[in-house]
Amino acid sequence: MTPTLLEKNAPETDPVDEAITALTAAARGQRIVGAGTVNEHSVPVDFAGTLSRVLASVAANVGGIEALLQGRPGSWEADYVRQLLRSIAGENEESLLQYRTEPLQLSLNVEEVFERFGLTELYGEAVEELSTLEADADETMFQETATQQEKARLDALRTEAAQLTEADTTERNLIQQQAQDILLAVTTRAEQAGNPAAAKLNNVVETRELIDELWQQDQDSYRHAYAEAARHALSTRGLTVSLEVIESGGSEHHPGLEDLHSYAEKTAPLPMTGQAPDWNQGKPANALRTAGLTYPARVSIHP
C-alpha cells in the first residue's frame, strides 16, 4: 500500500518521550517477594534502584559521568546525578562499564602502528629491492630479445613523448600504446624462447605479489590480535562488556580505559613471530631483521 503524505512526513519519535513511557511502565510494575514460600507476595518495583541502574547504563554508554553531564555540568540537577552515579561507581569509573549496554569502541590505525613499529619500512625495503630486480631483469630481457628495429622504434617513441606538452593527451596515449605493443611482443617472444631474464622477471613479479598479499595478511592478523588483547584486558578486570575495534574516528574516551590501547599495543602478538613486539633492538622491525623474518625471507619460507 502506498504511504500517505501524512505517513511520509510523520515526525520522528522523541527519545525523551519514549524514555518517559518506558520508565512509567517500569514504575507501575510489580516484583515478587518470598517466591516459592507461603509468604510469597507482590510489591511495587524498587524504582529507585531501577532508575539508578538506567542512569548508570546511560553514563557508561556515553563515556562516563562527566560525558553524561557535559550539557550543563554546574547545575544543581547535574550535581545530584553526579552524586548518585559516584555512589554507584565510586572514584574509579571503570566499574560503570559493567552497566554498559552498547559495545565499547576502540579505534585502531594499523598503518600508523606498523609505521611506529618500523614494519612499514621493512615492507618498503622489500618493495624497493624487488623493484630494482624487476627493472634490471626487464632491461636485460629487452636488450637480449628485442630486434634493432624494435629498439630504434622505442627510442624514437620516447623522443616523441618528451616533446609533447601536457595538453597533447591523444598523442601521448597513442605513443604509450605503441610502446606497450613493442614491449609486449618482446616479452612474449622472450618467454617462448625460455630467456633466463624473462623467467627471472616473472619470478620477481610473483614474489612481489606474494609479499603484497602477506603485507595485507599481517595487518588483518594484527587487527584481530589487538582486539583479542583488549578484550583480555577487560576480562581480567571482571568486565564482560563487548568490544569493537574500528578503523576510523577516535576511540571513545572513558575515564576507566585510558590504558586499554597501550596494553593491547604492548601485548598483541605480531603475526611475524606470534609474540609481543620486541623493543630491545630499537623498533620491533630490527628484531625481525635479526631473526631473518624479512618479507622476502618469509615468502621464501611460506610460499
PDB file of C-alpha atoms in Angstrom:
ATOM      1  CA  MET A   1       0.000   0.000   0.000  1.00  0.00           C
ATOM      2  CA  THR A   2       1.366   3.413  -0.952  1.00  0.00           C
ATOM      3  CA  PRO A   3       2.097   5.515   2.170  1.00  0.00           C
ATOM      4  CA  THR A   4       0.017   8.662   2.575  1.00  0.00           C
ATOM      5  CA  LEU A   5       1.563  12.134   2.712  1.00  0.00           C
ATOM      6  CA  LEU A   6       0.927  12.178   6.457  1.00  0.00           C
ATOM      7  CA  GLU A   7       2.828   8.896   6.888  1.00  0.00           C
ATOM      8  CA  LYS A   8       5.713  10.168   4.795  1.00  0.00           C
ATOM      9  CA  ASN A   9       6.049  13.344   6.865  1.00  0.00           C
ATOM     10  CA  ALA A  10       5.457  11.754  10.268  1.00  0.00           C
ATOM     11  CA  PRO A  11       7.648  13.442  12.906  1.00  0.00           C
ATOM     12  CA  GLU A  12      10.497  11.493  14.404  1.00  0.00           C
ATOM     13  CA  THR A  13       9.853   9.963  17.795  1.00  0.00           C
ATOM     14  CA  ASP A  14      11.313  11.950  20.678  1.00  0.00           C
ATOM     15  CA  PRO A  15      13.647   9.621  22.635  1.00  0.00           C
ATOM     16  CA  VAL A  16      12.816  11.523  25.840  1.00  0.00           C
ATOM     17  CA  ASP A  17       9.119  10.759  25.334  1.00  0.00           C
ATOM     18  CA  GLU A  18       9.991   7.114  24.745  1.00  0.00           C
ATOM     19  CA  ALA A  19      12.091   7.075  27.911  1.00  0.00           C
ATOM     20  CA  ILE A  20       9.231   8.581  29.937  1.00  0.00           C
ATOM     21  CA  THR A  21       6.852   5.945  28.590  1.00  0.00           C
ATOM     22  CA  ALA A  22       9.268   3.111  29.356  1.00  0.00           C
ATOM     23  CA  LEU A  23      10.090   4.381  32.857  1.00  0.00           C
ATOM     24  CA  THR A  24       6.418   4.945  33.644  1.00  0.00           C
ATOM     25  CA  ALA A  25       5.686   1.334  32.689  1.00  0.00           C
ATOM     26  CA  ALA A  26       8.612   0.188  34.826  1.00  0.00           C
ATOM     27  CA  ALA A  27       7.392   2.254  37.808  1.00  0.00           C
ATOM     28  CA  ARG A  28       3.973   0.615  37.603  1.00  0.00           C
ATOM     29  CA  GLY A  29       5.448  -2.865  37.644  1.00  0.00           C
ATOM     30  CA  GLN A  30       5.433  -5.371  40.472  1.00  0.00           C
ATOM     31  CA  ARG A  31       8.116  -7.654  41.896  1.00  0.00           C
ATOM     32  CA  ILE A  32       7.706 -10.944  43.774  1.00  0.00           C
ATOM     33  CA  VAL A  33       8.911 -11.213  47.350  1.00  0.00           C
ATOM     34  CA  GLY A  34       9.374 -14.599  49.029  1.00  0.00           C
ATOM     35  CA  ALA A  35       8.938 -16.561  45.831  1.00  0.00           C
ATOM     36  CA  GLY A  36       8.153 -20.231  46.445  1.00  0.00           C
ATOM     37  CA  THR A  37       7.240 -19.744  50.102  1.00  0.00           C
ATOM     38  CA  VAL A  38       3.931 -19.401  51.904  1.00  0.00           C
ATOM     39  CA  ASN A  39       4.705 -15.698  52.271  1.00  0.00           C
ATOM     40  CA  GLU A  40       5.075 -15.140  48.531  1.00  0.00           C
ATOM     41  CA  HIS A  41       3.500 -11.828  47.540  1.00  0.00           C
ATOM     42  CA  SER A  42       3.964  -8.980  45.096  1.00  0.00           C
ATOM     43  CA  VAL A  43       5.054  -5.450  45.917  1.00  0.00           C
ATOM     44  CA  PRO A  44       5.822  -2.390  43.782  1.00  0.00           C
ATOM     45  CA  VAL A  45       9.146  -2.454  41.983  1.00  0.00           C
ATOM     46  CA  ASP A  46      12.208  -0.826  43.508  1.00  0.00           C
ATOM     47  CA  PHE A  47      12.002   2.114  41.136  1.00  0.00           C
ATOM     48  CA  ALA A  48      14.878   3.991  42.776  1.00  0.00           C
ATOM     49  CA  GLY A  49      17.138   1.009  42.096  1.00  0.00           C
ATOM     50  CA  THR A  50      15.807   0.677  38.563  1.00  0.00           C
ATOM     51  CA  LEU A  51      16.361   4.360  37.802  1.00  0.00           C
ATOM     52  CA  SER A  52      19.870   4.237  39.264  1.00  0.00           C
ATOM     53  CA  ARG A  53      20.717   1.276  37.036  1.00  0.00           C
ATOM     54  CA  VAL A  54      19.311   3.077  33.990  1.00  0.00           C
ATOM     55  CA  LEU A  55      21.385   6.194  34.703  1.00  0.00           C
ATOM     56  CA  ALA A  56      24.495   4.073  35.240  1.00  0.00           C
ATOM     57  CA  SER A  57      23.944   2.349  31.887  1.00  0.00           C
ATOM     58  CA  VAL A  58      23.429   5.646  30.072  1.00  0.00           C
ATOM     59  CA  ALA A  59      26.567   7.122  31.652  1.00  0.00           C
ATOM     60  CA  ALA A  60      28.560   4.029  30.698  1.00  0.00           C
ATOM     61  CA  ASN A  61      27.226   4.129  27.122  1.00  0.00           C
ATOM     62  CA  VAL A  62      28.124   7.802  26.532  1.00  0.00           C
ATOM     63  CA  GLY A  63      31.607   7.611  28.074  1.00  0.00           C
ATOM     64  CA  GLY A  64      31.365   8.359  31.784  1.00  0.00           C
ATOM     65  CA  ILE A  65      29.747  10.637  34.337  1.00  0.00           C
ATOM     66  CA  GLU A  66      31.141  13.936  33.073  1.00  0.00           C
ATOM     67  CA  ALA A  67      30.377  12.993  29.476  1.00  0.00           C
ATOM     68  CA  LEU A  68      26.774  12.467  30.545  1.00  0.00           C
ATOM     69  CA  LEU A  69      26.606  15.854  32.277  1.00  0.00           C
ATOM     70  CA  GLN A  70      28.595  17.943  29.817  1.00  0.00           C
ATOM     71  CA  GLY A  71      25.497  19.835  28.660  1.00  0.00           C
ATOM     72  CA  ARG A  72      25.281  21.755  31.964  1.00  0.00           C
ATOM     73  CA  PRO A  73      27.817  20.316  34.420  1.00  0.00           C
ATOM     74  CA  GLY A  74      27.427  23.062  37.015  1.00  0.00           C
ATOM     75  CA  SER A  75      23.671  22.798  37.525  1.00  0.00           C
ATOM     76  CA  TRP A  76      22.123  21.563  40.755  1.00  0.00           C
ATOM     77  CA  GLU A  77      20.497  18.735  38.780  1.00  0.00           C
ATOM     78  CA  ALA A  78      23.889  17.671  37.456  1.00  0.00           C
ATOM     79  CA  ASP A  79      25.315  17.738  40.962  1.00  0.00           C
ATOM     80  CA  TYR A  80      22.666  15.353  42.287  1.00  0.00           C
ATOM     81  CA  VAL A  81      23.057  12.992  39.295  1.00  0.00           C
ATOM     82  CA  ARG A  82      26.828  13.113  39.767  1.00  0.00           C
ATOM     83  CA  GLN A  83      26.496  12.191  43.433  1.00  0.00           C
ATOM     84  CA  LEU A  84      24.163   9.316  42.594  1.00  0.00           C
ATOM     85  CA  LEU A  85      26.440   7.892  39.925  1.00  0.00           C
ATOM     86  CA  ARG A  86      29.548   8.249  42.079  1.00  0.00           C
ATOM     87  CA  SER A  87      27.796   6.352  44.822  1.00  0.00           C
ATOM     88  CA  ILE A  88      27.378   3.548  42.279  1.00  0.00           C
ATOM     89  CA  ALA A  89      30.771   3.729  40.557  1.00  0.00           C
ATOM     90  CA  GLY A  90      32.982   5.057  43.322  1.00  0.00           C
ATOM     91  CA  GLU A  91      36.087   7.025  42.420  1.00  0.00           C
ATOM     92  CA  ASN A  92      37.059   4.533  39.701  1.00  0.00           C
ATOM     93  CA  GLU A  93      34.515   4.961  36.936  1.00  0.00           C
ATOM     94  CA  GLU A  94      35.690   1.781  35.269  1.00  0.00           C
ATOM     95  CA  SER A  95      33.100  -0.046  37.369  1.00  0.00           C
ATOM     96  CA  LEU A  96      30.411   1.760  35.372  1.00  0.00           C
ATOM     97  CA  LEU A  97      31.298  -0.426  32.395  1.00  0.00           C
ATOM     98  CA  GLN A  98      29.504  -3.374  33.956  1.00  0.00           C
ATOM     99  CA  TYR A  99      26.284  -1.448  33.285  1.00  0.00           C
ATOM    100  CA  ARG A 100      27.109  -0.674  29.648  1.00  0.00           C
ATOM    101  CA  THR A 101      24.602  -1.991  27.095  1.00  0.00           C
ATOM    102  CA  GLU A 102      26.431  -0.904  23.924  1.00  0.00           C
ATOM    103  CA  PRO A 103      29.697  -2.382  22.604  1.00  0.00           C
ATOM    104  CA  LEU A 104      32.761  -0.426  23.636  1.00  0.00           C
ATOM    105  CA  GLN A 105      34.530   1.013  20.593  1.00  0.00           C
ATOM    106  CA  LEU A 106      38.296   1.290  20.351  1.00  0.00           C
ATOM    107  CA  SER A 107      39.898   2.893  17.313  1.00  0.00           C
ATOM    108  CA  LEU A 108      42.949   1.280  15.736  1.00  0.00           C
ATOM    109  CA  ASN A 109      45.009   2.679  12.873  1.00  0.00           C
ATOM    110  CA  VAL A 110      47.065  -0.363  11.872  1.00  0.00           C
ATOM    111  CA  GLU A 111      49.074   1.615   9.314  1.00  0.00           C
ATOM    112  CA  GLU A 112      50.121   4.137  11.973  1.00  0.00           C
ATOM    113  CA  VAL A 113      51.069   1.364  14.419  1.00  0.00           C
ATOM    114  CA  PHE A 114      53.084  -0.500  11.776  1.00  0.00           C
ATOM    115  CA  GLU A 115      54.842   2.746  10.892  1.00  0.00           C
ATOM    116  CA  ARG A 116      55.961   3.247  14.524  1.00  0.00           C
ATOM    117  CA  PHE A 117      56.988  -0.407  14.808  1.00  0.00           C
ATOM    118  CA  GLY A 118      59.204   0.002  11.722  1.00  0.00           C
ATOM    119  CA  LEU A 119      57.203  -2.642   9.856  1.00  0.00           C
ATOM    120  CA  THR A 120      56.238  -0.269   7.058  1.00  0.00           C
ATOM    121  CA  GLU A 121      59.938   0.389   6.468  1.00  0.00           C
ATOM    122  CA  LEU A 122      60.578  -3.359   6.495  1.00  0.00           C
ATOM    123  CA  TYR A 123      57.931  -3.836   3.819  1.00  0.00           C
ATOM    124  CA  GLY A 124      59.243  -0.843   1.856  1.00  0.00           C
ATOM    125  CA  GLU A 125      62.746  -2.308   1.787  1.00  0.00           C
ATOM    126  CA  ALA A 126      61.387  -5.466   0.181  1.00  0.00           C
ATOM    127  CA  VAL A 127      59.408  -3.489  -2.386  1.00  0.00           C
ATOM    128  CA  GLU A 128      62.427  -1.347  -3.262  1.00  0.00           C
ATOM    129  CA  GLU A 129      64.687  -4.385  -3.609  1.00  0.00           C
ATOM    130  CA  LEU A 130      62.201  -6.156  -5.873  1.00  0.00           C
ATOM    131  CA  SER A 131      61.623  -3.030  -7.952  1.00  0.00           C
ATOM    132  CA  THR A 132      65.361  -2.858  -8.655  1.00  0.00           C
ATOM    133  CA  LEU A 133      65.498  -6.554  -9.549  1.00  0.00           C
ATOM    134  CA  GLU A 134      62.441  -6.186 -11.766  1.00  0.00           C
ATOM    135  CA  ALA A 135      63.918  -3.211 -13.624  1.00  0.00           C
ATOM    136  CA  ASP A 136      67.253  -4.997 -14.128  1.00  0.00           C
ATOM    137  CA  ALA A 137      65.624  -8.223 -15.357  1.00  0.00           C
ATOM    138  CA  ASP A 138      63.300  -6.296 -17.641  1.00  0.00           C
ATOM    139  CA  GLU A 139      66.143  -4.335 -19.198  1.00  0.00           C
ATOM    140  CA  THR A 140      68.292  -7.458 -19.630  1.00  0.00           C
ATOM    141  CA  MET A 141      65.425  -9.338 -21.258  1.00  0.00           C
ATOM    142  CA  PHE A 142      64.713  -6.458 -23.622  1.00  0.00           C
ATOM    143  CA  GLN A 143      68.328  -5.996 -24.655  1.00  0.00           C
ATOM    144  CA  GLU A 144      68.764  -9.749 -25.262  1.00  0.00           C
ATOM    145  CA  THR A 145      65.489 -10.255 -27.157  1.00  0.00           C
ATOM    146  CA  ALA A 146      64.454  -7.063 -28.961  1.00  0.00           C
ATOM    147  CA  THR A 147      65.472  -6.545 -32.565  1.00  0.00           C
ATOM    148  CA  GLN A 148      67.427  -3.487 -33.647  1.00  0.00           C
ATOM    149  CA  GLN A 149      64.283  -2.168 -35.342  1.00  0.00           C
ATOM    150  CA  GLU A 150      62.271  -2.524 -32.096  1.00  0.00           C
ATOM    151  CA  LYS A 151      64.968  -0.782 -30.071  1.00  0.00           C
ATOM    152  CA  ALA A 152      65.201   2.059 -32.561  1.00  0.00           C
ATOM    153  CA  ARG A 153      61.415   2.445 -32.714  1.00  0.00           C
ATOM    154  CA  LEU A 154      61.136   2.520 -28.927  1.00  0.00           C
ATOM    155  CA  ASP A 155      63.866   5.174 -28.712  1.00  0.00           C
ATOM    156  CA  ALA A 156      62.007   7.227 -31.302  1.00  0.00           C
ATOM    157  CA  LEU A 157      58.734   6.956 -29.377  1.00  0.00           C
ATOM    158  CA  ARG A 158      60.450   8.112 -26.202  1.00  0.00           C
ATOM    159  CA  THR A 159      61.873  11.114 -28.044  1.00  0.00           C
ATOM    160  CA  GLU A 160      58.438  11.989 -29.419  1.00  0.00           C
ATOM    161  CA  ALA A 161      56.863  11.687 -25.968  1.00  0.00           C
ATOM    162  CA  ALA A 162      59.454  14.009 -24.441  1.00  0.00           C
ATOM    163  CA  GLN A 163      58.488  16.743 -26.924  1.00  0.00           C
ATOM    164  CA  LEU A 164      54.774  16.642 -26.122  1.00  0.00           C
ATOM    165  CA  THR A 165      53.004  19.071 -23.816  1.00  0.00           C
ATOM    166  CA  GLU A 166      50.503  18.136 -21.113  1.00  0.00           C
ATOM    167  CA  ALA A 167      47.714  19.135 -23.487  1.00  0.00           C
ATOM    168  CA  ASP A 168      48.736  16.547 -26.089  1.00  0.00           C
ATOM    169  CA  THR A 169      46.744  13.795 -24.382  1.00  0.00           C
ATOM    170  CA  THR A 170      45.660  11.939 -27.518  1.00  0.00           C
ATOM    171  CA  GLU A 171      49.160  11.845 -28.976  1.00  0.00           C
ATOM    172  CA  ARG A 172      50.666  10.746 -25.660  1.00  0.00           C
ATOM    173  CA  ASN A 173      48.168   7.897 -25.301  1.00  0.00           C
ATOM    174  CA  LEU A 174      48.909   6.751 -28.857  1.00  0.00           C
ATOM    175  CA  ILE A 175      52.652   6.739 -28.215  1.00  0.00           C
ATOM    176  CA  GLN A 176      52.206   4.833 -24.948  1.00  0.00           C
ATOM    177  CA  GLN A 177      50.075   2.211 -26.677  1.00  0.00           C
ATOM    178  CA  GLN A 178      52.640   1.728 -29.433  1.00  0.00           C
ATOM    179  CA  ALA A 179      55.426   1.386 -26.867  1.00  0.00           C
ATOM    180  CA  GLN A 180      53.406  -1.138 -24.874  1.00  0.00           C
ATOM    181  CA  ASP A 181      52.765  -3.173 -28.017  1.00  0.00           C
ATOM    182  CA  ILE A 182      56.505  -3.384 -28.687  1.00  0.00           C
ATOM    183  CA  LEU A 183      57.308  -4.350 -25.095  1.00  0.00           C
ATOM    184  CA  LEU A 184      54.555  -6.979 -25.058  1.00  0.00           C
ATOM    185  CA  ALA A 185      55.829  -8.509 -28.287  1.00  0.00           C
ATOM    186  CA  VAL A 186      59.385  -8.640 -26.934  1.00  0.00           C
ATOM    187  CA  THR A 187      58.247 -10.145 -23.604  1.00  0.00           C
ATOM    188  CA  THR A 188      56.127 -12.801 -25.302  1.00  0.00           C
ATOM    189  CA  ARG A 189      58.995 -13.768 -27.561  1.00  0.00           C
ATOM    190  CA  ALA A 190      61.449 -13.935 -24.649  1.00  0.00           C
ATOM    191  CA  GLU A 191      59.139 -16.174 -22.602  1.00  0.00           C
ATOM    192  CA  GLN A 192      58.544 -18.508 -25.527  1.00  0.00           C
ATOM    193  CA  ALA A 193      62.289 -18.771 -26.096  1.00  0.00           C
ATOM    194  CA  GLY A 194      62.939 -19.555 -22.421  1.00  0.00           C
ATOM    195  CA  ASN A 195      65.029 -16.435 -21.881  1.00  0.00           C
ATOM    196  CA  PRO A 196      66.562 -16.600 -18.354  1.00  0.00           C
ATOM    197  CA  ALA A 197      65.922 -12.899 -17.740  1.00  0.00           C
ATOM    198  CA  ALA A 198      62.241 -13.365 -18.622  1.00  0.00           C
ATOM    199  CA  ALA A 199      61.985 -16.234 -16.157  1.00  0.00           C
ATOM    200  CA  LYS A 200      63.689 -14.105 -13.502  1.00  0.00           C
ATOM    201  CA  LEU A 201      61.309 -11.229 -14.246  1.00  0.00           C
ATOM    202  CA  ASN A 202      58.275 -13.463 -13.797  1.00  0.00           C
ATOM    203  CA  ASN A 203      59.688 -14.775 -10.533  1.00  0.00           C
ATOM    204  CA  VAL A 204      60.243 -11.245  -9.228  1.00  0.00           C
ATOM    205  CA  VAL A 205      56.698 -10.209 -10.160  1.00  0.00           C
ATOM    206  CA  GLU A 206      55.232 -13.282  -8.469  1.00  0.00           C
ATOM    207  CA  THR A 207      57.337 -12.636  -5.363  1.00  0.00           C
ATOM    208  CA  ARG A 208      56.117  -9.034  -5.231  1.00  0.00           C
ATOM    209  CA  GLU A 209      52.504 -10.224  -5.417  1.00  0.00           C
ATOM    210  CA  LEU A 210      53.105 -12.699  -2.584  1.00  0.00           C
ATOM    211  CA  ILE A 211      54.723 -10.019  -0.441  1.00  0.00           C
ATOM    212  CA  ASP A 212      51.856  -7.600  -1.048  1.00  0.00           C
ATOM    213  CA  GLU A 213      49.416 -10.333  -0.057  1.00  0.00           C
ATOM    214  CA  LEU A 214      51.460 -11.117   3.067  1.00  0.00           C
ATOM    215  CA  TRP A 215      51.552  -7.421   3.972  1.00  0.00           C
ATOM    216  CA  GLN A 216      47.756  -7.277   3.936  1.00  0.00           C
ATOM    217  CA  GLN A 217      47.504 -10.534   5.904  1.00  0.00           C
ATOM    218  CA  ASP A 218      49.842  -9.124   8.553  1.00  0.00           C
ATOM    219  CA  GLN A 219      47.630  -6.084   9.026  1.00  0.00           C
ATOM    220  CA  ASP A 220      44.484  -8.213   9.277  1.00  0.00           C
ATOM    221  CA  SER A 221      46.134 -10.604  11.733  1.00  0.00           C
ATOM    222  CA  TYR A 222      47.397  -7.772  13.923  1.00  0.00           C
ATOM    223  CA  ARG A 223      43.974  -6.142  13.940  1.00  0.00           C
ATOM    224  CA  HIS A 224      42.481  -9.385  15.264  1.00  0.00           C
ATOM    225  CA  ALA A 225      45.271  -9.880  17.823  1.00  0.00           C
ATOM    226  CA  TYR A 226      44.897  -6.305  19.053  1.00  0.00           C
ATOM    227  CA  ALA A 227      41.147  -6.778  19.582  1.00  0.00           C
ATOM    228  CA  GLU A 228      41.735 -10.036  21.470  1.00  0.00           C
ATOM    229  CA  ALA A 229      44.341  -8.376  23.707  1.00  0.00           C
ATOM    230  CA  ALA A 230      41.957  -5.530  24.519  1.00  0.00           C
ATOM    231  CA  ARG A 231      39.154  -7.980  25.307  1.00  0.00           C
ATOM    232  CA  HIS A 232      41.513  -9.968  27.534  1.00  0.00           C
ATOM    233  CA  ALA A 233      42.347  -6.785  29.444  1.00  0.00           C
ATOM    234  CA  LEU A 234      38.658  -6.161  30.042  1.00  0.00           C
ATOM    235  CA  SER A 235      38.090  -9.771  31.081  1.00  0.00           C
ATOM    236  CA  THR A 236      40.882  -9.707  33.676  1.00  0.00           C
ATOM    237  CA  ARG A 237      39.134  -6.726  35.240  1.00  0.00           C
ATOM    238  CA  GLY A 238      35.932  -8.697  35.528  1.00  0.00           C
ATOM    239  CA  LEU A 239      34.204  -6.725  32.760  1.00  0.00           C
ATOM    240  CA  THR A 240      32.082  -8.601  30.243  1.00  0.00           C
ATOM    241  CA  VAL A 241      31.189  -5.623  28.045  1.00  0.00           C
ATOM    242  CA  SER A 242      31.622  -6.408  24.344  1.00  0.00           C
ATOM    243  CA  LEU A 243      34.282  -4.518  22.439  1.00  0.00           C
ATOM    244  CA  GLU A 244      34.562  -3.460  18.801  1.00  0.00           C
ATOM    245  CA  VAL A 245      37.760  -2.293  17.123  1.00  0.00           C
ATOM    246  CA  ILE A 246      37.003   0.320  14.487  1.00  0.00           C
ATOM    247  CA  GLU A 247      39.238   1.647  11.738  1.00  0.00           C
ATOM    248  CA  SER A 248      38.263   5.306  11.642  1.00  0.00           C
ATOM    249  CA  GLY A 249      37.350   8.019  14.077  1.00  0.00           C
ATOM    250  CA  GLY A 250      38.646   8.398  17.594  1.00  0.00           C
ATOM    251  CA  SER A 251      38.455   5.915  20.393  1.00  0.00           C
ATOM    252  CA  GLU A 252      35.687   6.504  22.887  1.00  0.00           C
ATOM    253  CA  HIS A 253      37.015   8.272  25.918  1.00  0.00           C
ATOM    254  CA  HIS A 254      36.062   6.542  29.115  1.00  0.00           C
ATOM    255  CA  PRO A 255      37.863   7.543  32.323  1.00  0.00           C
ATOM    256  CA  GLY A 256      38.496   3.930  33.249  1.00  0.00           C
ATOM    257  CA  LEU A 257      40.099   2.890  29.960  1.00  0.00           C
ATOM    258  CA  GLU A 258      42.964   5.297  29.304  1.00  0.00           C
ATOM    259  CA  ASP A 259      45.472   2.426  29.356  1.00  0.00           C
ATOM    260  CA  LEU A 260      43.472  -0.092  27.310  1.00  0.00           C
ATOM    261  CA  HIS A 261      45.027   0.874  23.963  1.00  0.00           C
ATOM    262  CA  SER A 262      48.501   0.921  25.485  1.00  0.00           C
ATOM    263  CA  TYR A 263      48.040  -2.563  26.958  1.00  0.00           C
ATOM    264  CA  ALA A 264      46.728  -4.006  23.696  1.00  0.00           C
ATOM    265  CA  GLU A 265      49.576  -2.469  21.693  1.00  0.00           C
ATOM    266  CA  LYS A 266      52.208  -3.787  24.077  1.00  0.00           C
ATOM    267  CA  THR A 267      50.839  -7.325  24.311  1.00  0.00           C
ATOM    268  CA  ALA A 268      49.154  -8.098  20.971  1.00  0.00           C
ATOM    269  CA  PRO A 269      51.386 -10.657  19.215  1.00  0.00           C
ATOM    270  CA  LEU A 270      52.915  -9.703  15.887  1.00  0.00           C
ATOM    271  CA  PRO A 271      51.923 -12.010  13.022  1.00  0.00           C
ATOM    272  CA  MET A 272      55.594 -12.451  12.093  1.00  0.00           C
ATOM    273  CA  THR A 273      56.549 -14.045  15.427  1.00  0.00           C
ATOM    274  CA  GLY A 274      53.340 -14.824  17.316  1.00  0.00           C
ATOM    275  CA  GLN A 275      54.817 -12.856  20.215  1.00  0.00           C
ATOM    276  CA  ALA A 276      54.509  -9.330  21.609  1.00  0.00           C
ATOM    277  CA  PRO A 277      56.614  -6.619  19.909  1.00  0.00           C
ATOM    278  CA  ASP A 278      60.296  -6.768  20.871  1.00  0.00           C
ATOM    279  CA  TRP A 279      61.700  -3.281  21.501  1.00  0.00           C
ATOM    280  CA  ASN A 280      65.093  -4.438  22.776  1.00  0.00           C
ATOM    281  CA  GLN A 281      66.817  -3.524  19.493  1.00  0.00           C
ATOM    282  CA  GLY A 282      65.042  -0.220  18.980  1.00  0.00           C
ATOM    283  CA  LYS A 283      61.967  -0.808  16.872  1.00  0.00           C
ATOM    284  CA  PRO A 284      60.387  -4.274  16.602  1.00  0.00           C
ATOM    285  CA  ALA A 285      61.366  -4.360  12.919  1.00  0.00           C
ATOM    286  CA  ASN A 286      65.037  -4.531  13.927  1.00  0.00           C
ATOM    287  CA  ALA A 287      64.391  -7.704  15.923  1.00  0.00           C
ATOM    288  CA  LEU A 288      62.646  -9.180  12.891  1.00  0.00           C
ATOM    289  CA  ARG A 289      65.657  -8.411  10.686  1.00  0.00           C
ATOM    290  CA  THR A 290      67.943 -10.090  13.201  1.00  0.00           C
ATOM    291  CA  ALA A 291      65.688 -13.146  13.244  1.00  0.00           C
ATOM    292  CA  GLY A 292      65.684 -13.282   9.436  1.00  0.00           C
ATOM    293  CA  LEU A 293      61.991 -12.507   9.216  1.00  0.00           C
ATOM    294  CA  THR A 294      62.105 -10.004   6.373  1.00  0.00           C
ATOM    295  CA  TYR A 295      59.310 -10.124   3.822  1.00  0.00           C
ATOM    296  CA  PRO A 296      61.355 -11.812   1.057  1.00  0.00           C
ATOM    297  CA  ALA A 297      62.572 -14.432   3.558  1.00  0.00           C
ATOM    298  CA  ARG A 298      59.063 -15.117   4.820  1.00  0.00           C
ATOM    299  CA  VAL A 299      57.735 -15.540   1.283  1.00  0.00           C
ATOM    300  CA  SER A 300      60.565 -17.962   0.588  1.00  0.00           C
ATOM    301  CA  ILE A 301      59.761 -19.958   3.737  1.00  0.00           C
ATOM    302  CA  HIS A 302      55.993 -19.808   3.284  1.00  0.00           C
ATOM    303  CA  PRO A 303      55.323 -19.659  -0.491  1.00  0.00           C
TER     304      PRO A 303
END
